[in-house]
């Protein structure tokens, strides 16, 4: 139900870029240094069974990467995706845009945490 997203994506390659600037609930402080990552639960589906409580959960997580440069956002998104792949977490890019207000580049990945 509450997968260890921070643990999975906090690899050395990601930490080199964002340090520990990874915020749960889809937000970080407005004064946070850039680049950074936010994540939030999009959906949770307990795997129900007739013989007892759910054996595991299928939790969809959205991970949003923010960076001030186009090259930087690509490097960050690739590092996050590599961390998810190494943990065998299925993932896909769902957003690739630039915020009109902050002018930050954003890549959003949706990741399927199953029983993690």
PDB file of C-alpha atoms in Angstrom:
ATOM      1  CA  UNK A   1       0.000   0.000   0.000  1.00  0.00           C
ATOM      2  CA  UNK A   2       2.854   2.412   0.723  1.00  0.00           C
ATOM      3  CA  UNK A   3       5.765   1.251  -1.415  1.00  0.00           C
ATOM      4  CA  UNK A   4       9.351   2.248  -0.686  1.00  0.00           C
ATOM      5  CA  UNK A   5       9.615   4.705  -3.593  1.00  0.00           C
ATOM      6  CA  UNK A   6      12.347   6.839  -1.997  1.00  0.00           C
ATOM      7  CA  UNK A   7      14.472   3.755  -1.341  1.00  0.00           C
ATOM      8  CA  UNK A   8      14.073   2.467  -4.898  1.00  0.00           C
ATOM      9  CA  UNK A   9      14.881   5.713  -6.720  1.00  0.00           C
ATOM     10  CA  UNK A  10      17.617   6.949  -4.345  1.00  0.00           C
ATOM     11  CA  UNK A  11      20.451   5.370  -6.288  1.00  0.00           C
ATOM     12  CA  UNK A  12      23.871   6.976  -6.576  1.00  0.00           C
ATOM     13  CA  UNK A  13      23.127   8.198 -10.115  1.00  0.00           C
ATOM     14  CA  UNK A  14      19.957   9.957  -8.922  1.00  0.00           C
ATOM     15  CA  UNK A  15      21.582  11.323  -5.741  1.00  0.00           C
ATOM     16  CA  UNK A  16      24.366  12.930  -7.788  1.00  0.00           C
ATOM     17  CA  UNK A  17      21.702  15.029  -9.517  1.00  0.00           C
ATOM     18  CA  UNK A  18      19.115  15.754  -6.772  1.00  0.00           C
ATOM     19  CA  UNK A  19      20.718  14.706  -3.499  1.00  0.00           C
ATOM     20  CA  UNK A  20      17.839  13.953  -1.127  1.00  0.00           C
ATOM     21  CA  UNK A  21      15.457  16.454  -2.740  1.00  0.00           C
ATOM     22  CA  UNK A  22      12.730  13.865  -3.288  1.00  0.00           C
ATOM     23  CA  UNK A  23       9.292  14.840  -1.969  1.00  0.00           C
ATOM     24  CA  UNK A  24       6.360  12.594  -1.201  1.00  0.00           C
ATOM     25  CA  UNK A  25       2.739  13.650  -1.839  1.00  0.00           C
ATOM     26  CA  UNK A  26       3.654  15.337  -5.124  1.00  0.00           C
ATOM     27  CA  UNK A  27       5.258  18.409  -3.615  1.00  0.00           C
ATOM     28  CA  UNK A  28       8.392  19.964  -2.208  1.00  0.00           C
ATOM     29  CA  UNK A  29       8.960  23.293  -0.484  1.00  0.00           C
ATOM     30  CA  UNK A  30       8.495  26.320  -2.738  1.00  0.00           C
ATOM     31  CA  UNK A  31      12.030  27.357  -1.801  1.00  0.00           C
ATOM     32  CA  UNK A  32      13.547  23.971  -2.676  1.00  0.00           C
ATOM     33  CA  UNK A  33      16.725  23.997  -4.707  1.00  0.00           C
ATOM     34  CA  UNK A  34      16.347  22.676  -8.251  1.00  0.00           C
ATOM     35  CA  UNK A  35      16.476  19.987  -9.606  1.00  0.00           C
ATOM     36  CA  UNK A  36      14.160  17.794  -7.548  1.00  0.00           C
ATOM     37  CA  UNK A  37      11.742  14.867  -7.723  1.00  0.00           C
ATOM     38  CA  UNK A  38       8.228  14.473  -6.359  1.00  0.00           C
ATOM     39  CA  UNK A  39       6.103  11.346  -6.186  1.00  0.00           C
ATOM     40  CA  UNK A  40       2.566  10.398  -5.284  1.00  0.00           C
ATOM     41  CA  UNK A  41       0.267   7.407  -5.234  1.00  0.00           C
ATOM     42  CA  UNK A  42      -2.079   7.496  -8.226  1.00  0.00           C
ATOM     43  CA  UNK A  43      -3.968   4.266  -7.510  1.00  0.00           C
ATOM     44  CA  UNK A  44      -3.754   1.267  -5.222  1.00  0.00           C
ATOM     45  CA  UNK A  45      -5.332  -2.078  -5.995  1.00  0.00           C
ATOM     46  CA  UNK A  46      -5.132  -4.747  -3.296  1.00  0.00           C
ATOM     47  CA  UNK A  47      -4.934  -8.201  -4.844  1.00  0.00           C
ATOM     48  CA  UNK A  48      -7.987  -9.724  -3.180  1.00  0.00           C
ATOM     49  CA  UNK A  49      -8.478 -13.414  -2.551  1.00  0.00           C
ATOM     50  CA  UNK A  50     -11.343 -15.455  -1.108  1.00  0.00           C
ATOM     51  CA  UNK A  51      -9.240 -17.247   1.512  1.00  0.00           C
ATOM     52  CA  UNK A  52      -8.062 -14.198   3.456  1.00  0.00           C
ATOM     53  CA  UNK A  53      -6.591 -10.745   3.346  1.00  0.00           C
ATOM     54  CA  UNK A  54      -4.992  -9.409   0.136  1.00  0.00           C
ATOM     55  CA  UNK A  55      -1.702 -11.148  -0.626  1.00  0.00           C
ATOM     56  CA  UNK A  56      -0.119  -8.013  -2.129  1.00  0.00           C
ATOM     57  CA  UNK A  57      -0.888  -4.602  -3.608  1.00  0.00           C
ATOM     58  CA  UNK A  58      -0.558  -3.228  -7.111  1.00  0.00           C
ATOM     59  CA  UNK A  59       0.262   0.435  -6.510  1.00  0.00           C
ATOM     60  CA  UNK A  60       0.613   2.930  -9.358  1.00  0.00           C
ATOM     61  CA  UNK A  61       2.999   5.758  -8.509  1.00  0.00           C
ATOM     62  CA  UNK A  62       3.619   8.946 -10.462  1.00  0.00           C
ATOM     63  CA  UNK A  63       7.187  10.214 -10.206  1.00  0.00           C
ATOM     64  CA  UNK A  64       7.770  13.744 -11.488  1.00  0.00           C
ATOM     65  CA  UNK A  65      11.282  14.975 -12.242  1.00  0.00           C
ATOM     66  CA  UNK A  66      11.953  18.735 -12.457  1.00  0.00           C
ATOM     67  CA  UNK A  67      15.050  20.456 -13.806  1.00  0.00           C
ATOM     68  CA  UNK A  68      15.940  23.909 -15.095  1.00  0.00           C
ATOM     69  CA  UNK A  69      17.518  22.646 -18.347  1.00  0.00           C
ATOM     70  CA  UNK A  70      16.385  20.349 -21.128  1.00  0.00           C
ATOM     71  CA  UNK A  71      19.610  18.307 -21.000  1.00  0.00           C
ATOM     72  CA  UNK A  72      19.354  18.103 -17.216  1.00  0.00           C
ATOM     73  CA  UNK A  73      15.797  16.784 -17.198  1.00  0.00           C
ATOM     74  CA  UNK A  74      16.714  14.088 -19.678  1.00  0.00           C
ATOM     75  CA  UNK A  75      19.683  13.006 -17.546  1.00  0.00           C
ATOM     76  CA  UNK A  76      17.523  12.932 -14.400  1.00  0.00           C
ATOM     77  CA  UNK A  77      14.659  11.026 -16.031  1.00  0.00           C
ATOM     78  CA  UNK A  78      17.071   8.447 -17.455  1.00  0.00           C
ATOM     79  CA  UNK A  79      18.647   7.972 -13.989  1.00  0.00           C
ATOM     80  CA  UNK A  80      15.241   7.519 -12.332  1.00  0.00           C
ATOM     81  CA  UNK A  81      14.138   5.084 -15.018  1.00  0.00           C
ATOM     82  CA  UNK A  82      17.369   3.091 -14.608  1.00  0.00           C
ATOM     83  CA  UNK A  83      16.719   2.880 -10.850  1.00  0.00           C
ATOM     84  CA  UNK A  84      13.172   1.616 -11.463  1.00  0.00           C
ATOM     85  CA  UNK A  85      14.391  -0.876 -14.072  1.00  0.00           C
ATOM     86  CA  UNK A  86      17.082  -2.185 -11.697  1.00  0.00           C
ATOM     87  CA  UNK A  87      14.387  -2.782  -9.057  1.00  0.00           C
ATOM     88  CA  UNK A  88      12.251  -4.515 -11.703  1.00  0.00           C
ATOM     89  CA  UNK A  89       9.495  -1.914 -11.453  1.00  0.00           C
ATOM     90  CA  UNK A  90       7.515  -1.562 -14.685  1.00  0.00           C
ATOM     91  CA  UNK A  91       7.417   2.090 -15.740  1.00  0.00           C
ATOM     92  CA  UNK A  92       6.594   4.429 -18.584  1.00  0.00           C
ATOM     93  CA  UNK A  93       6.880   8.131 -19.413  1.00  0.00           C
ATOM     94  CA  UNK A  94       3.495   9.846 -19.122  1.00  0.00           C
ATOM     95  CA  UNK A  95       4.498  13.537 -19.147  1.00  0.00           C
ATOM     96  CA  UNK A  96       7.228  15.412 -21.015  1.00  0.00           C
ATOM     97  CA  UNK A  97       6.597  19.149 -20.748  1.00  0.00           C
ATOM     98  CA  UNK A  98       7.775  22.542 -19.557  1.00  0.00           C
ATOM     99  CA  UNK A  99       5.830  24.355 -16.849  1.00  0.00           C
ATOM    100  CA  UNK A 100       4.495  27.704 -18.058  1.00  0.00           C
ATOM    101  CA  UNK A 101       4.851  29.425 -14.662  1.00  0.00           C
ATOM    102  CA  UNK A 102       8.137  28.080 -13.274  1.00  0.00           C
ATOM    103  CA  UNK A 103       9.732  27.397 -16.684  1.00  0.00           C
ATOM    104  CA  UNK A 104      11.056  24.112 -15.259  1.00  0.00           C
ATOM    105  CA  UNK A 105      11.265  21.077 -17.498  1.00  0.00           C
ATOM    106  CA  UNK A 106       9.227  18.113 -16.258  1.00  0.00           C
ATOM    107  CA  UNK A 107       9.254  14.432 -17.063  1.00  0.00           C
ATOM    108  CA  UNK A 108       6.654  12.284 -15.329  1.00  0.00           C
ATOM    109  CA  UNK A 109       6.968   8.533 -15.063  1.00  0.00           C
ATOM    110  CA  UNK A 110       4.270   6.158 -13.923  1.00  0.00           C
ATOM    111  CA  UNK A 111       5.642   3.140 -12.072  1.00  0.00           C
ATOM    112  CA  UNK A 112       3.877  -0.049 -11.026  1.00  0.00           C
ATOM    113  CA  UNK A 113       4.997  -1.135  -7.563  1.00  0.00           C
ATOM    114  CA  UNK A 114       3.724  -4.656  -7.001  1.00  0.00           C
ATOM    115  CA  UNK A 115       4.240  -5.879  -3.459  1.00  0.00           C
ATOM    116  CA  UNK A 116       7.295  -3.646  -2.872  1.00  0.00           C
TER     117      UNK A 116
END
